[in-house]
XYZ file of C-alpha atoms in Angstrom:
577
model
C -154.643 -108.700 113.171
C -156.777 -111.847 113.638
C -155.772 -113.532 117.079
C -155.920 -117.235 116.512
C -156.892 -119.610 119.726
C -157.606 -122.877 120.597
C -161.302 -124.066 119.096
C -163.543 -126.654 121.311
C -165.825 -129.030 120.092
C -168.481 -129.931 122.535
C -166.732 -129.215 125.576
C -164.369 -131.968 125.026
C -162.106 -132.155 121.882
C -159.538 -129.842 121.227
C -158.273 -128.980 118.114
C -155.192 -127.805 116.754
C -154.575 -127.917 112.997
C -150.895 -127.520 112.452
C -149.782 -128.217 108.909
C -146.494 -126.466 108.353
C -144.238 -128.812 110.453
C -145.199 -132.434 108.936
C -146.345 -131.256 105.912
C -149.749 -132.044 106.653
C -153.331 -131.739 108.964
C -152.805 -133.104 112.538
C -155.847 -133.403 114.444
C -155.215 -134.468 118.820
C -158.487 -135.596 120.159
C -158.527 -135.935 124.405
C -161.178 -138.428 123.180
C -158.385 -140.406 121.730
C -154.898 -140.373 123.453
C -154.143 -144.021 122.988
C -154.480 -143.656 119.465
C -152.544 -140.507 118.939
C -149.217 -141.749 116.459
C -147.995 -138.000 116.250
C -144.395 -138.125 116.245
C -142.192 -136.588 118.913
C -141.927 -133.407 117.669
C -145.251 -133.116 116.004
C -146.344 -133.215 120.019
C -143.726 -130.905 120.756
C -144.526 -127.936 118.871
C -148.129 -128.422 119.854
C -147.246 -128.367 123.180
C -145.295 -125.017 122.648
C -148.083 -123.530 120.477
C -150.433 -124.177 122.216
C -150.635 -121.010 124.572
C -149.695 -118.566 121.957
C -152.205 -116.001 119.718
C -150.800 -116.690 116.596
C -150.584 -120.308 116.403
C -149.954 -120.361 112.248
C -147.120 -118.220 112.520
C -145.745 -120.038 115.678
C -145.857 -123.399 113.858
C -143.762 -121.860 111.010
C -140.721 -120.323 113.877
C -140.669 -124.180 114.760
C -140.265 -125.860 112.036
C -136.816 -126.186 111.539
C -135.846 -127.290 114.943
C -138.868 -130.102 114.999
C -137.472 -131.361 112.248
C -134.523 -132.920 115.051
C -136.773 -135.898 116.456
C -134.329 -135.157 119.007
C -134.825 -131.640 119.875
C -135.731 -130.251 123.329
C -138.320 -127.400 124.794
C -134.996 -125.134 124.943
C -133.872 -125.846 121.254
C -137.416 -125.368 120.069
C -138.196 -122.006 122.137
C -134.272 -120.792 121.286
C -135.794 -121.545 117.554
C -138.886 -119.712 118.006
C -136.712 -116.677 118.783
C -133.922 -116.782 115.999
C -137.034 -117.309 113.653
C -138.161 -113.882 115.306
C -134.841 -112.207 114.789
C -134.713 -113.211 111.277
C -138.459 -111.256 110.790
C -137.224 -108.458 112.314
C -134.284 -107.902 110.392
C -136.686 -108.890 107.048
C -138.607 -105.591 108.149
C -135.653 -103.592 108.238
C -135.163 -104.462 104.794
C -138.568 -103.707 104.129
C -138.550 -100.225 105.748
C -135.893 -99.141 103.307
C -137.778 -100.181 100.523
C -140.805 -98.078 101.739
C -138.926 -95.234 102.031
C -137.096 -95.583 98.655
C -140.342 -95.929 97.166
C -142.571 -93.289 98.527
C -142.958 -90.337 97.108
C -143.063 -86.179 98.965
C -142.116 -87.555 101.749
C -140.785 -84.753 103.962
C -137.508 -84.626 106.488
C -140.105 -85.926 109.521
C -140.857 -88.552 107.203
C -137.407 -89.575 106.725
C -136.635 -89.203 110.621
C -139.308 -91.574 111.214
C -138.070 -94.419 109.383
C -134.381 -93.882 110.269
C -135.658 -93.825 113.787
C -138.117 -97.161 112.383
C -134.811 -98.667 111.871
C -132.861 -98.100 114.959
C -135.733 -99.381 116.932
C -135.983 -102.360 115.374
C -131.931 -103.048 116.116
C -132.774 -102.527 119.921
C -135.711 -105.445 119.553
C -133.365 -107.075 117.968
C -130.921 -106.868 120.686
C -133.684 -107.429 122.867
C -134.388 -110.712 121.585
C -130.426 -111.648 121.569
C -130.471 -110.914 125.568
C -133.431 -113.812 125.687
C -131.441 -115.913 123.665
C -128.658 -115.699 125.575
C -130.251 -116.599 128.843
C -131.904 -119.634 126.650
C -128.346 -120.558 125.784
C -126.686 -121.151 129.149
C -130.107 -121.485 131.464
C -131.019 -124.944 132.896
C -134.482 -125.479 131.836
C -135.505 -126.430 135.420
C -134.242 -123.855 136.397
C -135.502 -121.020 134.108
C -138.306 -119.897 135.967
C -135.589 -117.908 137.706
C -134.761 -116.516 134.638
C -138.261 -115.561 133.395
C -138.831 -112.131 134.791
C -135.682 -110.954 132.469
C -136.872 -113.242 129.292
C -140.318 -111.033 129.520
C -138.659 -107.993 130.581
C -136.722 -108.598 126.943
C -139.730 -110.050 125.094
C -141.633 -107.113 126.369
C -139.081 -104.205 125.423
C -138.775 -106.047 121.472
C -142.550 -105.341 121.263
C -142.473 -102.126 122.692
C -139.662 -100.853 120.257
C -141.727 -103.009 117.116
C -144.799 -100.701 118.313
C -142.794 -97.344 118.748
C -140.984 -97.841 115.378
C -144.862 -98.108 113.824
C -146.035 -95.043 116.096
C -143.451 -92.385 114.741
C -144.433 -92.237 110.824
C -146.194 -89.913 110.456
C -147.613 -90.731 106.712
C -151.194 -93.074 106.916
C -150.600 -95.081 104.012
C -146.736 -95.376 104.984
C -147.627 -96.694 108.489
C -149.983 -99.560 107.079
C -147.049 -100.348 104.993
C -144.423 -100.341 107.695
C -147.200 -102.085 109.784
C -147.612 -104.856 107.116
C -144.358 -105.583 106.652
C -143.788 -105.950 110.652
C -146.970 -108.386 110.899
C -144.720 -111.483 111.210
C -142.516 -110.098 113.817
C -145.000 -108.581 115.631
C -147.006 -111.848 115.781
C -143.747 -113.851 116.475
C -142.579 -111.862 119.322
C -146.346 -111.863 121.200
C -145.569 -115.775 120.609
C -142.409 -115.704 122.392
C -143.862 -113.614 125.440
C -146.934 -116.174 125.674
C -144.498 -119.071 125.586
C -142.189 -117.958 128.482
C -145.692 -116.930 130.383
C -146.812 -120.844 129.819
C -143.314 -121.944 130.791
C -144.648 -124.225 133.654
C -147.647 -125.751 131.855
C -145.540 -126.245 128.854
C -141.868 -127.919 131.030
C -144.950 -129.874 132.650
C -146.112 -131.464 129.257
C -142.817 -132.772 128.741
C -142.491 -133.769 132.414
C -139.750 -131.587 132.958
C -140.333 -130.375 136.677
C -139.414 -126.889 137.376
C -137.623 -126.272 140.740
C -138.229 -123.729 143.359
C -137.878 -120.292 142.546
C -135.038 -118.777 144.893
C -135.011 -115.223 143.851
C -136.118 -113.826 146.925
C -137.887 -110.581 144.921
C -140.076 -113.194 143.912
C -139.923 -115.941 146.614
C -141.200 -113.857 149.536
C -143.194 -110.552 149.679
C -140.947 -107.846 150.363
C -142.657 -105.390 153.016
C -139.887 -102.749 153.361
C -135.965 -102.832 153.301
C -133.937 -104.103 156.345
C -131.743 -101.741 157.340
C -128.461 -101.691 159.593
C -125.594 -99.039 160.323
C -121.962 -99.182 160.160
C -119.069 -96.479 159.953
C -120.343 -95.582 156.550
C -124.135 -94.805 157.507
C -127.540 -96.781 157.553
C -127.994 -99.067 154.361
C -130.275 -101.729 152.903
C -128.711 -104.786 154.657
C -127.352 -106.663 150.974
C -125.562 -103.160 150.473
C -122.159 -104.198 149.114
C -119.289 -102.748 151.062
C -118.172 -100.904 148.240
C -121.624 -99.353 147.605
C -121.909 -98.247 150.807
C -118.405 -96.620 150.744
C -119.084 -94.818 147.453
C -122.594 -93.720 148.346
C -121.242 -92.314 152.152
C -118.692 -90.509 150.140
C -121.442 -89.021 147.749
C -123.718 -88.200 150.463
C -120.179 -86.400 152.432
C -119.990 -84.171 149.153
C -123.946 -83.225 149.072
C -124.195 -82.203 153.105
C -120.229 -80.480 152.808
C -120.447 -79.121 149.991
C -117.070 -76.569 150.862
C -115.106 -79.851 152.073
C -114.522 -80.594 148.674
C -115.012 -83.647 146.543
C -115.472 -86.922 148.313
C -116.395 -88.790 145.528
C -113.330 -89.197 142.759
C -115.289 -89.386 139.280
C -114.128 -90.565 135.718
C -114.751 -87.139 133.926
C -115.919 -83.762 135.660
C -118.022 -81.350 133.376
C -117.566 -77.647 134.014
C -119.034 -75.052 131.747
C -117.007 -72.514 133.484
C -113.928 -75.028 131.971
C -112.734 -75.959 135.504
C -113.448 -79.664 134.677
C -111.643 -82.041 132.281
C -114.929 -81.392 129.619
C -117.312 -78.403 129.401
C -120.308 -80.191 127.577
C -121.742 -83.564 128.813
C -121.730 -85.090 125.522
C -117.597 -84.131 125.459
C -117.726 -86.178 128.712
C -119.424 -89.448 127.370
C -117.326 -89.263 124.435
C -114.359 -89.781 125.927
C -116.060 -93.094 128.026
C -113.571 -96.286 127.034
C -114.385 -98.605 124.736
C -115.203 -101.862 126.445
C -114.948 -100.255 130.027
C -116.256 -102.636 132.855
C -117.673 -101.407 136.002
C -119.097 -98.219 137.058
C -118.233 -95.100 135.231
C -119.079 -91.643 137.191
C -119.550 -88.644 135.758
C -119.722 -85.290 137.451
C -121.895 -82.434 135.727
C -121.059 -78.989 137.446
C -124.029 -76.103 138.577
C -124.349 -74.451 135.165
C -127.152 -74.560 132.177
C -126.092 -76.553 129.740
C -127.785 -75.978 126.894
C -127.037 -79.442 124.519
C -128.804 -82.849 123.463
C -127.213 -85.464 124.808
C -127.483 -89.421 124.258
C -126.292 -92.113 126.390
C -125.573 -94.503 123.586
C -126.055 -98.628 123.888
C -122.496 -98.710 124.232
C -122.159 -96.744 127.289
C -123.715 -98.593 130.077
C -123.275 -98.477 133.759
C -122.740 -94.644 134.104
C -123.772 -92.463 137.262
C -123.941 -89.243 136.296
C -124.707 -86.859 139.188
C -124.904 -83.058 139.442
C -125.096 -80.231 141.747
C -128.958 -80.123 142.464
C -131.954 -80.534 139.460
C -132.295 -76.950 139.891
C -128.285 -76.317 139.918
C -127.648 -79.020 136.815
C -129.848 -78.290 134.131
C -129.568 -79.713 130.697
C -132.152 -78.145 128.661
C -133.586 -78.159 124.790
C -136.491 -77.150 122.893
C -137.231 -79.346 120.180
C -140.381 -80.361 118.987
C -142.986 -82.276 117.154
C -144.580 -78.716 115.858
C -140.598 -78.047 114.635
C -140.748 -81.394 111.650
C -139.253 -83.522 114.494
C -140.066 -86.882 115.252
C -141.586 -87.419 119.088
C -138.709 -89.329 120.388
C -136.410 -87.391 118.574
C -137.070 -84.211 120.659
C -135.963 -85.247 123.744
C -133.646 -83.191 125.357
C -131.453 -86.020 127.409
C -132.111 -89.634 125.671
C -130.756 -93.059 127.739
C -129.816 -95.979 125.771
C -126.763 -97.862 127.613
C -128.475 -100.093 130.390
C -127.239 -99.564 133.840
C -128.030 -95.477 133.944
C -128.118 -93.767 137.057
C -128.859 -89.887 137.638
C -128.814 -88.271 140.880
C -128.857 -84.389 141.634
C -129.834 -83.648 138.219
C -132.682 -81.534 135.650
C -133.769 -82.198 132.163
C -136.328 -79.722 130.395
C -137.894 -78.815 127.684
C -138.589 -75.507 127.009
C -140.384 -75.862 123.527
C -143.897 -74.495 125.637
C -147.645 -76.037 125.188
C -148.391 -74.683 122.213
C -145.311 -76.753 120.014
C -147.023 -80.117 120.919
C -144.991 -83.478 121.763
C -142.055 -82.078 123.118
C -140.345 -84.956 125.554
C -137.666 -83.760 128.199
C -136.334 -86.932 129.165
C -136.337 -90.444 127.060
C -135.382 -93.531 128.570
C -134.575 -96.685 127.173
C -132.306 -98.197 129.845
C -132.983 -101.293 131.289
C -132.288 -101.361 135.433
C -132.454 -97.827 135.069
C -132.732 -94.944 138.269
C -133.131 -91.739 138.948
C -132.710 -90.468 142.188
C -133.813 -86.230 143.746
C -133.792 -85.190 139.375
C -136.231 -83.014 138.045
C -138.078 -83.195 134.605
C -139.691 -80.502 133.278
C -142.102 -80.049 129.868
C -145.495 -79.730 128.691
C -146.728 -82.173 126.558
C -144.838 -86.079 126.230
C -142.638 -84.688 129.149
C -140.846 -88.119 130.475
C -141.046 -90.700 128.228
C -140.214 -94.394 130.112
C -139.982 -96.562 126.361
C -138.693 -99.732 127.422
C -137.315 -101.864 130.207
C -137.608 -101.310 133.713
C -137.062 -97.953 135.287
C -137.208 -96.604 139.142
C -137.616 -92.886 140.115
C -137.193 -91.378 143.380
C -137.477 -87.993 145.390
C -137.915 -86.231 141.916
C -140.216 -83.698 140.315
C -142.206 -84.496 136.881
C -143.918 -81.406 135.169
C -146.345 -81.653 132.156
C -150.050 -81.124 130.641
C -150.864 -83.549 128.091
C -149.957 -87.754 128.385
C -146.341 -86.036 129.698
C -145.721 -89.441 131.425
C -145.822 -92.094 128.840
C -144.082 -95.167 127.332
C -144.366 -99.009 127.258
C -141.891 -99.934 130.020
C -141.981 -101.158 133.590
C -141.606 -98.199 135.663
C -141.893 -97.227 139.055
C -141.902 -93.719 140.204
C -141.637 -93.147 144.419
C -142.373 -90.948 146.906
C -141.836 -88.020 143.956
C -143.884 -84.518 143.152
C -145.802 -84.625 140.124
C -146.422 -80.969 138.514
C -149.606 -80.748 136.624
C -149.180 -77.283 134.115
C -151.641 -75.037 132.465
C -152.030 -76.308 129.392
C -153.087 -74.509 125.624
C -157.151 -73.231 126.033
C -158.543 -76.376 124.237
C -156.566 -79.173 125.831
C -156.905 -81.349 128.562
C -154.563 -82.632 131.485
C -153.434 -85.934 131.050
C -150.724 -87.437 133.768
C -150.042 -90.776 131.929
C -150.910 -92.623 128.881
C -149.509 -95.773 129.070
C -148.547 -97.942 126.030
C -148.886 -101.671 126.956
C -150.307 -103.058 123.891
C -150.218 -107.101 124.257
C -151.518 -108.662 127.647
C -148.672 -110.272 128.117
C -146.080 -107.837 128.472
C -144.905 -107.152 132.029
C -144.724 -103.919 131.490
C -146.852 -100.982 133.319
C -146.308 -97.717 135.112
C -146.851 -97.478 138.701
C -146.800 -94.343 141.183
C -146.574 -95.152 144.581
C -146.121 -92.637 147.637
C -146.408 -89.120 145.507
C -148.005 -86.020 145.475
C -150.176 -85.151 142.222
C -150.496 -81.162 142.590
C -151.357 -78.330 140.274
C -148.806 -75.510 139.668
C -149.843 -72.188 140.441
C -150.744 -70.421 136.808
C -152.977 -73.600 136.586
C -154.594 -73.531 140.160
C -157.328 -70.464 139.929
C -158.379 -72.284 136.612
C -158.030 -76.300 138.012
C -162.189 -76.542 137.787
C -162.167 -74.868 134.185
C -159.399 -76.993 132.544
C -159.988 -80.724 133.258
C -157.325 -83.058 134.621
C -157.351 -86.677 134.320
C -154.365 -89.587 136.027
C -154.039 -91.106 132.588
C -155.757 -92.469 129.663
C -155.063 -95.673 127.543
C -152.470 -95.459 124.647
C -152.433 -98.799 123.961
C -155.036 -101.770 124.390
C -153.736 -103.342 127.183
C -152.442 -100.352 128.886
C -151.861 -100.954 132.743
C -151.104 -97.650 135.445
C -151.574 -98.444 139.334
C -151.559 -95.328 141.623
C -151.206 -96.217 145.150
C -150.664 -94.628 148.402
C -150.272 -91.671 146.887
C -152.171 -87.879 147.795
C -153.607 -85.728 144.929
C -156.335 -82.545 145.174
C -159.487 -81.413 143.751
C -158.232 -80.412 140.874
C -158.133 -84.245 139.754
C -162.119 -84.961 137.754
C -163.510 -87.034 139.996
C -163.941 -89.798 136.662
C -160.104 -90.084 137.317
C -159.333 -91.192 134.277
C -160.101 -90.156 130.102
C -161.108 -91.966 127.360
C -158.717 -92.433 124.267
C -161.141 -92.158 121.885
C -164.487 -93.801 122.137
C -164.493 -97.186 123.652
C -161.301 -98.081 122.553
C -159.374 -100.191 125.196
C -161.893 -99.656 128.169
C -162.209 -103.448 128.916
C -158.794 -104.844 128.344
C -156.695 -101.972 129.460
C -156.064 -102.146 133.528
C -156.432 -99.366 135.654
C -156.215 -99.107 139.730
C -156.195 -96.920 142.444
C -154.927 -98.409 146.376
C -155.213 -96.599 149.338
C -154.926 -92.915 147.891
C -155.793 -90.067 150.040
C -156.740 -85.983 149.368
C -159.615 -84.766 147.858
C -159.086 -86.083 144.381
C -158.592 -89.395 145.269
C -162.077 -90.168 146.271
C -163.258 -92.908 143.971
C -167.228 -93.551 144.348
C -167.449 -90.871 141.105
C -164.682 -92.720 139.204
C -165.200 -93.958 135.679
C -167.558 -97.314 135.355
C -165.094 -98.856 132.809
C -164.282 -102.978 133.315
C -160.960 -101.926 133.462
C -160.752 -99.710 136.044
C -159.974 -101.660 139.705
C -160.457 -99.946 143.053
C -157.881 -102.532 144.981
C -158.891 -103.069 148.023
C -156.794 -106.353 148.815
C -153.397 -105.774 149.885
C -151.668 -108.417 148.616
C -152.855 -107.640 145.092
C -151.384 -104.309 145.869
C -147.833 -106.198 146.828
C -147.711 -106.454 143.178
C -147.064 -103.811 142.013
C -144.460 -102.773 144.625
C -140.793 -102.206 143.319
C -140.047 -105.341 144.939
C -142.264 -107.582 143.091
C -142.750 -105.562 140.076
C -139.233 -104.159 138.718
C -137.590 -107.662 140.599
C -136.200 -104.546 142.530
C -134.491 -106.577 144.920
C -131.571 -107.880 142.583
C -130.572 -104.341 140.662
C -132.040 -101.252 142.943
C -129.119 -102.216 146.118
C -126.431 -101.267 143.261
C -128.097 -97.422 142.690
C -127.098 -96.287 146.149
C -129.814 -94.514 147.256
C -132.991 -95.070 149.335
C -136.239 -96.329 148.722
C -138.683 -99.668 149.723
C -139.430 -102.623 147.713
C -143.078 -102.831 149.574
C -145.876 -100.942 150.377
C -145.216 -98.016 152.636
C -147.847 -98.337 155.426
């Protein structure tokens, strides 16, 4: 797609032809401001255009709303993003033409675009969370609000991309990808506008005040902590946290005390609970429940594929131990399934948090894409879980995610997705993979610049298992390699052996992405995190400045600070030394 900026003229005129609004060629010249006669809302959606990629298609989202001579930034970006919505759902329509109309197309086929479809009604919902915020924000005041507005903005494009990723037909996917073009474009438009939000407030001298969030006010070098009678917390631990998580910690050190913590629904293969599969237990969640809905999974292999569906948010599930609680599977891309549709444990409601749990995959190397875990839930956290696989293992789609104390197995890309996603002080298994293949940690699919999305492992251990150890100089392992164009993975303060190439990281394919993507390594130690061999890409960023580092922290990166006190376990919003 042709990415359409701002032409200059000497060094001093800019131009912006913008036809669609007035119904004809407006030309602004800095050489001539006292002579400009463009009406109010001619200047308007030039102003709001005027950061974005796709300025054509950005003129056409405004156009009703500049019609109102009257209108302000917050009716013409809340038009921008209706005008989106209304794309989307045009290439919903589409897809089901496609499909009608295409001929021996097999069952994957078919899975893809059913799956095309119910990824485009999460951007869609995406984009009704932004509008939302646009509806009741002050416009002053929605700086505070813009880490959430990208955070949305981000996750529409990410399920737009995914829906596009899964078919597996060529000529199919250049239709599907056609008939997303305008809501691709449009949603890039609405990330670049909320990025500009300052500039563009500041052409229509609206002032923006102070940002008081303190995840983003202040750098946030490590949690406070103080003790009461329920333990040692995060000081902005609720009472109620505290007393839930003290009674969950009571349970895990007394295990023959009994149950301290009282849950909603207790799953028991053995049938000593209320349910003996998991998905019997979210069944029976409440329709239009409110508050925090606890589910207890029982030591036992449970051998199902469950979904936490959009419906079901706020629900900590917890089990015995990730070796104790196992829900396993073994479906796979080799099997006619669809990538995301062979996930063994899939998140959707928002609000998810696992603790004491394990998700596999037991498909093996030699079936391909064969994903363990799939997340899609937005202030998401898993806490001492264990996710095992080969290829595609953990897949982090959308929205921000935080993983702690847990254990991530794989070979090939098996941590990948286009969310925001920190994973802490956790053990990373790299596995023997099939004779011709190469190790791959992460493949990260950030595909506009934009999108404040990125995967980030701070405080790990990278290791080899033990089948692949005698062989770690014969079969090459890499941290990551780009999915995507802009694809972003920091690893920092984190340990990893010799088994890592000392390049680091592996090429897609070519030289595809190796100046735009963004790659870094901070204060790493071991054997394999030596850097003066690493790969010569522009990309690639040895940080040596802490307070770029800061960045990436859970505190500044995930806006930990507001949504990681309500998961109720440990962790730090900083860096860790």
């Amino acid at each position: 797609m042709e990415r359409k900026g701002k032409a200059v003229v000497g060094g001093i005129s800019i131009i912006l032809v913008i036809g669609a609004v007035v119904g004809c060629v407006v030309v602004v010249s800095t050489r001539n401001k006292g002579k400009d006669k463009l009406s109010s809302s001619s200047k308007a959606v030039i102003a709001m255009c005027e950061p974005t990629d796709y300025k054509e298609a950005c003129v056409d989202s405004l156009a009703g709303a500049a019609k109102n001579q009257s209108a302000s930034p917050k009716d013409l970006i809340r038009s921008a993003v209706e005008y989106t919505v209304q794309q989307v759902k045009a290439a919903i329509e589409k897809s089901g033409i496609i499909i009608k109309e295409a001929k021996d197309v097999n069952s994957t086929g078919k899975m893809a675009f059913d799956d095309c479809n119910e990824l485009l009604e999460s951007a869609i919902e995406s984009l009704q969370y932004s509008l939302l915020t646009l509806v009741d924000a002050d416009m002053p005041k929605i700086n505070e609000k813009e880490a959430d507005l990208k955070n949305w903005f981000s996750a529409a494009m990410s399920f737009q991309e995914s829906c596009i990723d899964g078919i597996p037909y060529e000529d199919l996917k250049k239709q599907m990808s056609e008939a997303m073009q305008n809501a691709e474009q449009l949603t890039s438009n609405a990330l670049a506008i909320v990025s500009s939000l300052s500039n563009i407030l500041g052409n229509f001298n609206i002032p923006l005040k102070p940002n008081n969030n303190p995840s983003t006010a202040r750098r946030l070098l490590d949690v406070e902590m103080e003790t009461d009678e329920h333990g040692t917390f995060p000081t902005w631990f609720s009472a109620a946290d505290r007393k839930l998580i003290a009674k969950q910690n009571k349970k895990n050190n007394n295990a023959g005390n009994g149950q301290a913590v009282k849950p909603n629904a207790v799953v028991a293969k053995d049938g000593s609970g209320q349910y003996k599969t998991i998905g019997a237990a979210l069944a029976a969640y409440p329709k239009g429940f409110q508050g925090r809905y606890v589910i207890y999974v029982k030591a036992g292999i449970y051998n199902e594929y469950v979904t936490v569906a959009k419906n079901q948010n706020n629900v900590f599930m917890y089990g015995d131990g990730p070796r104790e609680t196992m829900v396993t599977g073994r479906k796979s891309f080799a099997d006619g399934i669809t990538t995301q549709d062979t996930a063994t444990f899939i998140v959707v409601g928002h609000g998810f948090i696992a603790r004491g749990m394990g998700f596999q995959n037991t498909a093996g190397p030699e079936k391909h894409q064969a994903v363990a875990l799939r997340v899609q839930s937005d202030m998401s956290a898993f806490f001492n879980c264990r996710m095992d696989g080969y290829q595609d293992t953990l897949y982090v789609q959308a929205y921000r995610q935080f993983y702690r104390n847990c254990v991530i197995s794989g070979t090939v890309d098996f941590i990948f997705g286009d969310s925001t996603t920190v994973i802490q002080n956790s053990l990373i298994i790299v596995r023997k993979p099939l004779a011709n293949q190469k190790n791959t940690v992460t493949a990260n699919g950030r595909k506009d610049q934009r999108e404040s999305t990125g995967l980030v492992i701070q405080n790990c251990r990278i290791v080899p298992e033990e089948a692949l150890f005698p062989l770690r100089f014969q079969i090459m392992s890499y941290l990551g390699r780009p999915w995507k164009m802009y694809s972003r993975t920091v690893i920092m303060e984190s340990e990893f052996g010799d088994f890592i190439q000392p390049a680091g990281w592996l090429e897609w394919q070519g030289n595809f992405a190796l100046d735009t993507l963004y790659y870094a390594e901070y204060a790493n130690r071991g054997p394999g995190a030596v850097t003066t061999g690493r790969v010569k890409w522009k990309g690639f960023h040895v940080i040596t400045d802490r307070n770029v580092a800061l960045q990436f922290t859970p505190g500044n990166f995930l806006a930990g600070g507001l949504w990681l006190k309500g998961t109720g376990a440990p962790y730090f919003l900083g860096l860790k030394n």
